[in-house]
CSV table of C-alpha atoms in Angstrom, one decimal:
chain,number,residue,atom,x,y,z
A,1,UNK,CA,-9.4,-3.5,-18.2
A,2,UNK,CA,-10.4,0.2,-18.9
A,3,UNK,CA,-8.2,2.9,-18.6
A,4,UNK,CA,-7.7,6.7,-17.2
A,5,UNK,CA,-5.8,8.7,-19.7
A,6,UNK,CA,-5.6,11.6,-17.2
A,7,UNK,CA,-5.6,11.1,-13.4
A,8,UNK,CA,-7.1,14.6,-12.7
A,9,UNK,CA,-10.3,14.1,-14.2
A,10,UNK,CA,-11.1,11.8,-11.1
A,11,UNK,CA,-8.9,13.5,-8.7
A,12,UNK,CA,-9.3,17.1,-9.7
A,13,UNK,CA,-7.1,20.2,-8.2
A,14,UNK,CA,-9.2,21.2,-6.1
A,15,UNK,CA,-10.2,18.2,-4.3
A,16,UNK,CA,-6.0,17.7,-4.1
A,17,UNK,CA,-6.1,20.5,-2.4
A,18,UNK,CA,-9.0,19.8,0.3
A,19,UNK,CA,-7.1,16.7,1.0
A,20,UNK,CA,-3.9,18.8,1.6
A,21,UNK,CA,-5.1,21.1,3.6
A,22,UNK,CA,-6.6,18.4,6.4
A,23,UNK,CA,-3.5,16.4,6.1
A,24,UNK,CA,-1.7,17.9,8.5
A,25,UNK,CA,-4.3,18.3,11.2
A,26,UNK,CA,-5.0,14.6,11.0
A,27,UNK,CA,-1.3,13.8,11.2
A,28,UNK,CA,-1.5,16.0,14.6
A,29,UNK,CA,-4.5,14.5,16.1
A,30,UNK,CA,-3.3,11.1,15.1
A,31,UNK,CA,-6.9,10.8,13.2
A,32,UNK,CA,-8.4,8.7,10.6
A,33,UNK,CA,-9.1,10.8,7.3
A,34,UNK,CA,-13.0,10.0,7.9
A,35,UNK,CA,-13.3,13.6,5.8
A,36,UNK,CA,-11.2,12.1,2.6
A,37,UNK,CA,-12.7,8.8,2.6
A,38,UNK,CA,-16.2,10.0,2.5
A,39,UNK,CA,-15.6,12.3,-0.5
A,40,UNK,CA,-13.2,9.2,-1.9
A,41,UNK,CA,-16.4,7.2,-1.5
A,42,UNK,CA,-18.7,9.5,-3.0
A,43,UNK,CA,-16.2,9.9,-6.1
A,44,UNK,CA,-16.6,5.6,-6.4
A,45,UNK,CA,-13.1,5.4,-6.0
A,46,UNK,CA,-13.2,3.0,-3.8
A,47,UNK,CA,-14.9,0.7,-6.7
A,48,UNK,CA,-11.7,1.5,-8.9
A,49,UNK,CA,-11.2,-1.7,-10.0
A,50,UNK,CA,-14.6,-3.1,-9.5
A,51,UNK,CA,-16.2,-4.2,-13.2
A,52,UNK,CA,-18.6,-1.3,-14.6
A,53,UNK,CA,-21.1,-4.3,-14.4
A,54,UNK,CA,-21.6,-4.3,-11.3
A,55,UNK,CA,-21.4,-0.6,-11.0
A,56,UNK,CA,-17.6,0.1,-10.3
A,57,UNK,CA,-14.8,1.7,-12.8
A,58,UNK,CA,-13.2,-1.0,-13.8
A,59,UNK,CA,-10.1,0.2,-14.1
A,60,UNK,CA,-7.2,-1.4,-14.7
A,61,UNK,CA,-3.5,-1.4,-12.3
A,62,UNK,CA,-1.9,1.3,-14.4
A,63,UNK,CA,-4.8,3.3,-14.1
A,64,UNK,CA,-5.1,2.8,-10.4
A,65,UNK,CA,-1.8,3.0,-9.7
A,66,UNK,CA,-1.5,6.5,-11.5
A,67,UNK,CA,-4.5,7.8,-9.4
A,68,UNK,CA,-2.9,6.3,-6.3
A,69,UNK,CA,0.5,8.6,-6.8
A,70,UNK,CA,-1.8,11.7,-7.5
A,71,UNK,CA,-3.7,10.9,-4.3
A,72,UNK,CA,-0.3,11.0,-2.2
A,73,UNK,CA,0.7,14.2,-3.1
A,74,UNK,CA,-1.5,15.2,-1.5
A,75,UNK,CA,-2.3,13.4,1.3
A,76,UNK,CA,0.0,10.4,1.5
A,77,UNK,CA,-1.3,8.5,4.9
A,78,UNK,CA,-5.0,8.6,2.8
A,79,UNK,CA,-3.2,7.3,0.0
A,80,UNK,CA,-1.7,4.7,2.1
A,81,UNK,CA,-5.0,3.8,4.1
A,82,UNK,CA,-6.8,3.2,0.5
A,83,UNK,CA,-4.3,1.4,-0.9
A,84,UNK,CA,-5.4,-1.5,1.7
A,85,UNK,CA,-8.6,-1.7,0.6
A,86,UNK,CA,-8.0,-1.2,-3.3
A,87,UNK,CA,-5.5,-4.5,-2.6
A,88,UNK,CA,-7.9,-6.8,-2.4
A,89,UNK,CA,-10.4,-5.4,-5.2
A,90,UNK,CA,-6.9,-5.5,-7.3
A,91,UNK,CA,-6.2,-9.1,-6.5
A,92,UNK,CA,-9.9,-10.1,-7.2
A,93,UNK,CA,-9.5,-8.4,-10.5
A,94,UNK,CA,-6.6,-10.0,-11.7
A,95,UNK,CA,-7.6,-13.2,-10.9
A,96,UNK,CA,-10.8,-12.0,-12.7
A,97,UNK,CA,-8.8,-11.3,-15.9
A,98,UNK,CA,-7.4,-14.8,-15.3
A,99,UNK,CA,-9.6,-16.7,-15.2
A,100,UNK,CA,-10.2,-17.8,-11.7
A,101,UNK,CA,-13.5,-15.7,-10.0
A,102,UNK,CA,-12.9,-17.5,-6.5
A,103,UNK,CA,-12.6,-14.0,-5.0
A,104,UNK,CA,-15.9,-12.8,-6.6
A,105,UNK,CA,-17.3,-12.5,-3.3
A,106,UNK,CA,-15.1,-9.4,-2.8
A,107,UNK,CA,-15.6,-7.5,-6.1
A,108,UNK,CA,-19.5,-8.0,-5.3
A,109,UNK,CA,-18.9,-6.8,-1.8
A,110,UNK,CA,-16.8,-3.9,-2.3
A,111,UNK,CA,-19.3,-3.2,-5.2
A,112,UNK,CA,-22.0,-3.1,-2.5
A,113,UNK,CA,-19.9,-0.5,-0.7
A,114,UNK,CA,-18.4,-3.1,1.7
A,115,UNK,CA,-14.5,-1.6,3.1
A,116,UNK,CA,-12.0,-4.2,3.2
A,117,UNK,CA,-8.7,-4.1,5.1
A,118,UNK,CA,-5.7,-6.1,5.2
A,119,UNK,CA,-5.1,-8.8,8.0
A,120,UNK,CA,-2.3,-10.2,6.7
A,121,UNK,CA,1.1,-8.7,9.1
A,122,UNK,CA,1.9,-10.5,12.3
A,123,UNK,CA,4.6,-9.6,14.9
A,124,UNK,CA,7.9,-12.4,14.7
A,125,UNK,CA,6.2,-13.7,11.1
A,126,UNK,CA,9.1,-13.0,8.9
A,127,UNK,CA,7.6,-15.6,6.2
A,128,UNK,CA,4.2,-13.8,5.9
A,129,UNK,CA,1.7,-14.9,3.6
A,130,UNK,CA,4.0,-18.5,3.0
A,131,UNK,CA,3.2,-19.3,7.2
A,132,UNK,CA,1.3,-17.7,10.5
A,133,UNK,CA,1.2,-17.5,14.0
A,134,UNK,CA,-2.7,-17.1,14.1
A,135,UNK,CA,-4.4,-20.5,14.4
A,136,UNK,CA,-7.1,-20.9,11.9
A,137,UNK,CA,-9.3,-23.8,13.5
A,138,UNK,CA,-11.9,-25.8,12.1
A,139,UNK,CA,-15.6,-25.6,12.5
A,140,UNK,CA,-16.7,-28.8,11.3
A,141,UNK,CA,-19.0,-27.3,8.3
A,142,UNK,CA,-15.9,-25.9,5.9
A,143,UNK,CA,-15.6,-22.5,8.1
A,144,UNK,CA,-12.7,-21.8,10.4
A,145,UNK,CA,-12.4,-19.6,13.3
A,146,UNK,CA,-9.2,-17.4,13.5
A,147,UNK,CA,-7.2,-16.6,16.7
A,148,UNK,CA,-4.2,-14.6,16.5
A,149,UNK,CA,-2.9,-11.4,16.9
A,150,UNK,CA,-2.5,-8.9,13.3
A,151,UNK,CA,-0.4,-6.0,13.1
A,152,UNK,CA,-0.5,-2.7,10.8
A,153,UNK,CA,-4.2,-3.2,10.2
A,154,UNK,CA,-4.8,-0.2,8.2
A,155,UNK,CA,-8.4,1.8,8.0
A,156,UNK,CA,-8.7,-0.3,11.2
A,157,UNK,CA,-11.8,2.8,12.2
A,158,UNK,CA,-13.9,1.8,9.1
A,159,UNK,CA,-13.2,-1.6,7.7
A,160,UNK,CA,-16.6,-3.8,7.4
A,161,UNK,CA,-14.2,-6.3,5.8
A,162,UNK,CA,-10.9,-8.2,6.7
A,163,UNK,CA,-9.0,-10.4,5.0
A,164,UNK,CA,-7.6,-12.8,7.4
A,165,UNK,CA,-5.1,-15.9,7.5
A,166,UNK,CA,-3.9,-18.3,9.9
A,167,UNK,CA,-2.4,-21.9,10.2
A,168,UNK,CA,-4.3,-25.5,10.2
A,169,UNK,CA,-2.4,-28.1,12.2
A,170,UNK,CA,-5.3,-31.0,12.1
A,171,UNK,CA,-3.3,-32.9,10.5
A,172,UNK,CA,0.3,-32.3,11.4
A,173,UNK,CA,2.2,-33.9,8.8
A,174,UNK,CA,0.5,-31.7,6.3
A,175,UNK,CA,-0.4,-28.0,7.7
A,176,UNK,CA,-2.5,-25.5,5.6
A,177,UNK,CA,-2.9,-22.0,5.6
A,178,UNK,CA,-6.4,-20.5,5.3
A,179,UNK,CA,-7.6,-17.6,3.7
A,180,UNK,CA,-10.8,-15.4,3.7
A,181,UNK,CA,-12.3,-13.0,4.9
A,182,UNK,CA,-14.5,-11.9,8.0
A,183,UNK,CA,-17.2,-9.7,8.4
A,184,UNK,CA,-17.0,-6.8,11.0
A,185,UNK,CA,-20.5,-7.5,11.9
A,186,UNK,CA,-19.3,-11.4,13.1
A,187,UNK,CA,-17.2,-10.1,15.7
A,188,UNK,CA,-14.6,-12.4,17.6
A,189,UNK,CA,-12.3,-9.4,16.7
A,190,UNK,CA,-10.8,-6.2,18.7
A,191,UNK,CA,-8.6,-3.3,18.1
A,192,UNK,CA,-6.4,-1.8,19.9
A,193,UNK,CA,-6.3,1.4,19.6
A,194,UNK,CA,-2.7,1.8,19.7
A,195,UNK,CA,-1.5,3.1,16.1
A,196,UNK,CA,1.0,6.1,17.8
A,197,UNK,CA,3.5,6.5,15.2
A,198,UNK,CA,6.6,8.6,13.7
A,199,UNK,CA,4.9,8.8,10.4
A,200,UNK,CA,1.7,7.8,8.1
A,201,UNK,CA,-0.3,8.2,11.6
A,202,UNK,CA,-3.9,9.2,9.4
A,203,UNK,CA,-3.7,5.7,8.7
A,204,UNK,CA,-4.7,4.3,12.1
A,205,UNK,CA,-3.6,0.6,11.5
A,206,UNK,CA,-4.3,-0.2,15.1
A,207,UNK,CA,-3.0,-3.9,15.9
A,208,UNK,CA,-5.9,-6.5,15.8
A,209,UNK,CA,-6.9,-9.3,18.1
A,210,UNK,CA,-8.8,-12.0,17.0
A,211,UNK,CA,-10.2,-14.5,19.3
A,212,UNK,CA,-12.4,-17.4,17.6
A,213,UNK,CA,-12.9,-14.8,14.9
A,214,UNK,CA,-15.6,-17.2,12.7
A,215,UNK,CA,-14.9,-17.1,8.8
A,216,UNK,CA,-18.3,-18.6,7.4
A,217,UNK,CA,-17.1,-21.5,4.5
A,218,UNK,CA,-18.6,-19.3,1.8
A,219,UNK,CA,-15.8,-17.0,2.5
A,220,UNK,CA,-12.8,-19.4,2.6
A,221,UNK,CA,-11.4,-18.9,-0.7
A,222,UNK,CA,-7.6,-20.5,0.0
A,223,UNK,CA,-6.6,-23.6,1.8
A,224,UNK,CA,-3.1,-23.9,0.6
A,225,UNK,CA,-0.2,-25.5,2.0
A,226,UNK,CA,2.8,-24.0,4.3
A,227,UNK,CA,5.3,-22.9,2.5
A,228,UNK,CA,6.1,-20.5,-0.4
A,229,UNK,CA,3.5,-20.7,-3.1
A,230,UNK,CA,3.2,-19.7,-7.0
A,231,UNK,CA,-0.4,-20.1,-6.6
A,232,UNK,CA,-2.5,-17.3,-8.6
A,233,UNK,CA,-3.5,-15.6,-5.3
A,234,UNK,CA,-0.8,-15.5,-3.4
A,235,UNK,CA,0.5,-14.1,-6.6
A,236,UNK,CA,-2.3,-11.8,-7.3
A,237,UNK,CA,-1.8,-10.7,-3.4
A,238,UNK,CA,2.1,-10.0,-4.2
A,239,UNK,CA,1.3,-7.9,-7.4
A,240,UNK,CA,-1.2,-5.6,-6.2
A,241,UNK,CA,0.6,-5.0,-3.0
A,242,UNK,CA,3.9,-4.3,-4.3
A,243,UNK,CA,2.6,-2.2,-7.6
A,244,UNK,CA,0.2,0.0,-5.5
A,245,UNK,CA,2.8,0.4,-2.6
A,246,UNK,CA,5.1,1.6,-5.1
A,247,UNK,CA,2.9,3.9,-6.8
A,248,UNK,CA,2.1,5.7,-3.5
A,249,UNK,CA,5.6,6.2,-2.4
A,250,UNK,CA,6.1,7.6,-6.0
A,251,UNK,CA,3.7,10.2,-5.3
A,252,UNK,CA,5.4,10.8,-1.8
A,253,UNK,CA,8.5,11.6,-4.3
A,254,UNK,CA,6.9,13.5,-6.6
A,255,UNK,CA,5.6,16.1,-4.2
A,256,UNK,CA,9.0,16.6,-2.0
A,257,UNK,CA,10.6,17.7,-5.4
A,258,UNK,CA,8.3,20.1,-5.7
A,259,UNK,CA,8.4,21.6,-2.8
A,260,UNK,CA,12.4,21.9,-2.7
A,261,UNK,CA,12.2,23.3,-5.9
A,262,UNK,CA,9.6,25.9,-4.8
A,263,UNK,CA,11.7,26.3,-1.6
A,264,UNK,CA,14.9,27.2,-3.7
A,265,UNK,CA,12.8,29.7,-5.6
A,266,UNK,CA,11.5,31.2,-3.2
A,267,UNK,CA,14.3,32.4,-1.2
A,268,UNK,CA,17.4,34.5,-1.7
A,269,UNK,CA,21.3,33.8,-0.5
A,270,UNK,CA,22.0,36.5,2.1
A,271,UNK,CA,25.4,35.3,0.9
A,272,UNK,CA,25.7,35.7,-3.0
A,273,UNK,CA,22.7,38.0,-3.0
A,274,UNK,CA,21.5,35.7,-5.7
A,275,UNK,CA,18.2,32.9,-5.3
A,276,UNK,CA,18.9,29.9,-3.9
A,277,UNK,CA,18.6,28.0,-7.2
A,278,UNK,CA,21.6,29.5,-8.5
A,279,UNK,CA,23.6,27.5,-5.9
A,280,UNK,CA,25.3,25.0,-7.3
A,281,UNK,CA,24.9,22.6,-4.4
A,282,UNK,CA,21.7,23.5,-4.6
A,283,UNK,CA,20.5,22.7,-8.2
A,284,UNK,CA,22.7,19.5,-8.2
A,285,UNK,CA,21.0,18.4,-5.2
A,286,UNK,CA,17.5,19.1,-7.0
A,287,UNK,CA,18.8,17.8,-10.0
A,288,UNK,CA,20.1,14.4,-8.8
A,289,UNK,CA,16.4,13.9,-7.1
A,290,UNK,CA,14.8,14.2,-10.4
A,291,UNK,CA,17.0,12.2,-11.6
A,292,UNK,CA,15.9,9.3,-9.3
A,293,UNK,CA,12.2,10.3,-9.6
A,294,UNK,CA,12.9,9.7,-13.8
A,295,UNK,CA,13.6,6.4,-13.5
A,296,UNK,CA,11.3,5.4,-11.0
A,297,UNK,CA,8.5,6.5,-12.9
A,298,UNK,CA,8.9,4.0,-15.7
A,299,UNK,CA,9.5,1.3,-14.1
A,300,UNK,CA,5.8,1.4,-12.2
A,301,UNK,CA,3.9,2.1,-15.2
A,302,UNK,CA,5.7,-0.8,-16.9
A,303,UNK,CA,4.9,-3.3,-14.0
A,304,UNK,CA,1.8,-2.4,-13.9
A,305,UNK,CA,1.0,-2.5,-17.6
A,306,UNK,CA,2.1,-5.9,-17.8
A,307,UNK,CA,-0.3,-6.8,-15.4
A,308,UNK,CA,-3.1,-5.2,-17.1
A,309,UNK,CA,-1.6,-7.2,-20.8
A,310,UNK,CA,-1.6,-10.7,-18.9
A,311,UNK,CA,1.9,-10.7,-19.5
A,312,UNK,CA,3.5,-14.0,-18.3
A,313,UNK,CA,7.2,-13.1,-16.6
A,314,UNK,CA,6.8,-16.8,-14.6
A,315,UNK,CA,9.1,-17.2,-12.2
A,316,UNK,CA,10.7,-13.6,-13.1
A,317,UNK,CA,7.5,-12.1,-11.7
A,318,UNK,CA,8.0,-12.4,-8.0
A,319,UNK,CA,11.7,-11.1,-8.3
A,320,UNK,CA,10.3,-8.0,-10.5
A,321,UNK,CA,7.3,-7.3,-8.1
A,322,UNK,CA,9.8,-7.0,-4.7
A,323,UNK,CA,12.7,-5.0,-6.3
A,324,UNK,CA,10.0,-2.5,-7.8
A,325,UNK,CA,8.9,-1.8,-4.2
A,326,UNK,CA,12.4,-2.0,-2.8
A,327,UNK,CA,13.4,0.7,-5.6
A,328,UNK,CA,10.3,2.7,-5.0
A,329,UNK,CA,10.3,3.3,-1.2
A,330,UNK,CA,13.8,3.9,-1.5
A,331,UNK,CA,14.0,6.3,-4.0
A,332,UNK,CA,11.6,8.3,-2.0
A,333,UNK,CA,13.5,8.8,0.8
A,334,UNK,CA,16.3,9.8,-1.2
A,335,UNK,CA,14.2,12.1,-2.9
A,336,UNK,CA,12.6,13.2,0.2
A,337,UNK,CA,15.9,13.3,2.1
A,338,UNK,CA,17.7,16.0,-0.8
A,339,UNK,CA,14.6,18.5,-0.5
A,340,UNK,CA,14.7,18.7,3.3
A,341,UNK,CA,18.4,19.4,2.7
A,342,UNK,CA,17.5,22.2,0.2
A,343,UNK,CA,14.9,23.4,2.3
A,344,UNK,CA,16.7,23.9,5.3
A,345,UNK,CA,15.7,23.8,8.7
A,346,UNK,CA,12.5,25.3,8.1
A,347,UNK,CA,11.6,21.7,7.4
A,348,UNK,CA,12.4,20.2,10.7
A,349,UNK,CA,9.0,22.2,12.2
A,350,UNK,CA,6.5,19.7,12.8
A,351,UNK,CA,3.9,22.1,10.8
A,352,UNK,CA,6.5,21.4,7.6
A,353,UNK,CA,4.8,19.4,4.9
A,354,UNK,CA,8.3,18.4,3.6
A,355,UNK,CA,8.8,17.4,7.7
A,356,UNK,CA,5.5,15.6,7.5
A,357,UNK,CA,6.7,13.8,4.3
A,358,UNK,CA,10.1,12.9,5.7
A,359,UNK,CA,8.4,11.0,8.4
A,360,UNK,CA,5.4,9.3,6.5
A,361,UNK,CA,8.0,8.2,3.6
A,362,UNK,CA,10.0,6.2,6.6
A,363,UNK,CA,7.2,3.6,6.5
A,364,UNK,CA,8.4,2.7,3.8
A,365,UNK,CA,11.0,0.0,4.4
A,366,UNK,CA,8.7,-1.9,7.0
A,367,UNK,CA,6.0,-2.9,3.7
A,368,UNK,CA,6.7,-6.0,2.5
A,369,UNK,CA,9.1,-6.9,1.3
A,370,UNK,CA,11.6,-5.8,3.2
A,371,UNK,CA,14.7,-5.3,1.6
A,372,UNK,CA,16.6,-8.2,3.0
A,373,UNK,CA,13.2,-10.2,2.0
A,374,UNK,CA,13.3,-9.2,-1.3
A,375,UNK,CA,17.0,-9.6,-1.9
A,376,UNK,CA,16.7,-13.3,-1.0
A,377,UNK,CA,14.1,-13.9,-3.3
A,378,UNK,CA,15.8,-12.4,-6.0
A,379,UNK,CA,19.0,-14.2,-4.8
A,380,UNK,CA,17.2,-17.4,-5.2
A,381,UNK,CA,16.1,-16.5,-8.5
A,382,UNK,CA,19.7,-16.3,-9.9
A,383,UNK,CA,21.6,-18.6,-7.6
A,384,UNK,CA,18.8,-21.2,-6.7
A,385,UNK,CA,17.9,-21.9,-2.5
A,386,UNK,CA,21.0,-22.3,-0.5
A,387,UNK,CA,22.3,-25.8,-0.4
């Protein structure tokens, strides 16, 4: 996969700063980003990982995930939004790489400017892609139809594409979950309109209700059985999720420590007389976020490098991929969590980027995996299932 030396030469300052500047209005209106995504569009960003044969970047994970953290500096919910979409080019990618081109149908559709989202999160479904509570029902000619209800549906205002799942009980003593994905245009589908949160509100991952929602047999690509899975797509799914989750919480980090360590340069101690980054408390506090942010960064790039290399962890790779997003969204919102201490209260106005950042990196923890989730696979890992 091709590479981007330099994110900036795709993302350039000036465009960060366009994006920056409408944040915050979008966060107040609750809005989608409709003025980001067309200029992310127009950049072929959304084709980041499509093959420059059929007229995308192809860039690789390390690239994308670098542009991804660039992007949420700026505008993190954006960031976020994307992220869904550039999910499933990812996964089709590295199964690309891999061998396996059963999810050509989405490199050819995003490369046809086709937006896809994420069906995958459903409310009490703990095991998520391994089971689901949405019925996936036969048609008779290899298609299903999909009824069930999907949470945290993401760019829910613009998708023309959604990956779905659900749960075949035809035969009973062998259930499968299906995969693939539906067209907008098929309808069988409704949003809710209710995405009315703390944080990441720009992006608008209304809840989604499918009723007989029709998934035509040429876009089933997975019939697998219940249960956890090491097949190459549920993998593929894991390791683009995680890495690109990861990379945007990075970039949430990377922008709070800049702004606490303008905020401590820009002010003075009535106190001392002296600035504020000659307090002690101060530039330990700034100091110990770097620290974090230091060896976060590594740890992305490397995850994501070995995807790019083909590099075969086996059944290390599952442990690696949950823990980095674990570690990630959690050395955020330390990070975030020491600048609005340095700051000071000017941060708790609602028209405080560092406020606005506080709340968005909160979303953090309800990705999967959760952090009990991803503790018990890692437990499993070193101590084997219990019993």
């Amino acid at each position: 996969m091709a590479t981007i030396a330099d994110p900036s030469a795709l993302l350039d300052d000036d465009l960060l700063e366009r994006f920056r500047a409408r944040a915050a209005g979008y966060d107040e209106a609750n809005a989608f980003p409709h003025d980001d995504f067309d200029e992310l569009a127009a950049l072929g960003y959304l084709k980041a990982a499509v093959p420059r044969e059929l007229g995308g970047l192809g860039l690789g994970v390390e690239a994308i995930a670098a542009l991804q953290s660039r992007l949420a500096t700026a505008a993190p919910a954006t960031a976020l939004a994307v992220n869904m979409h550039l999910v499933w080019t990812v996964t089709a990618a590295l199964l690309a790489a891999r061998g396996d081109d059963s999810l050509r149908l989405v490199l050819d559709d995003a490369a046809a400017g086709e937006i896809f989202a994420f069906g995958v999160s459903e409310p009490g479904n703990d095991l998520v892609l391994f089971d689901s509570v949405t019925t996936a029902t036969p048609t008779g000619d290899g298609g299903y139809t999909f009824t069930g209800t999907k949470i945290f549906t993401s760019l829910s205002p613009v998708w023309t594409r959604l990956g779905v799942f659900g749960r075949n009980d035809e035969d009973p003593a062998a259930p499968s979950i299906v995969h693939g994905f539906l067209r907008r245009a098929d309808g069988g589908h409704e949003s809710l309109d209710d995405w009315d949160t703390v944080g990441m509100r720009a992006t608008q991952s209304h809840t989604t209700r499918l009723v007989e929602a029709p998934v035509a047999a040429s876009r089933v690509v997975r019939i697998l059985p219940v249960g956890p899975s090491a097949d190459p797509f549920v993998f593929g799914i894991f390791a683009a999720f995680e890495t690109l989750i990861a990379a945007v919480y990075r970039g949430i980090a990377r922008r709070a420590l800049d702004l606490a360590v303008g905020s401590a340069l820009a002010r003075d101690s009535r106190r001392t007389g002296l600035p504020t980054s000659s307090d002690p408390v101060v530039r330990w506090r700034i100091a110990d976020a770097a620290i974090d942010l230091d060896g976060l960064e590594p740890q992305i790039d490397r995850i994501a490098a070995d995807l790019d290399g083909l590099v075969d962890h086996g059944a290390d790779w599952f442990p690696k991929l949950v823990g980095l997003k674990v570690r990630a969204t959690e050395t955020a919102t330390r990070v975030v969590d020491r600048a609005v201490t340095v700051a000071g209260g000017s941060s708790f106005r609602s028209t405080s980027e560092l406020g606005r950042l506080y709340r968005d990196v909160l979303a953090g923890r309800f990705h999967p995996s959760s952090s009990d989730s991803a503790h018990e696979t890692v437990a499993v890992r070193w101590l084997g299932p219990v019993g």
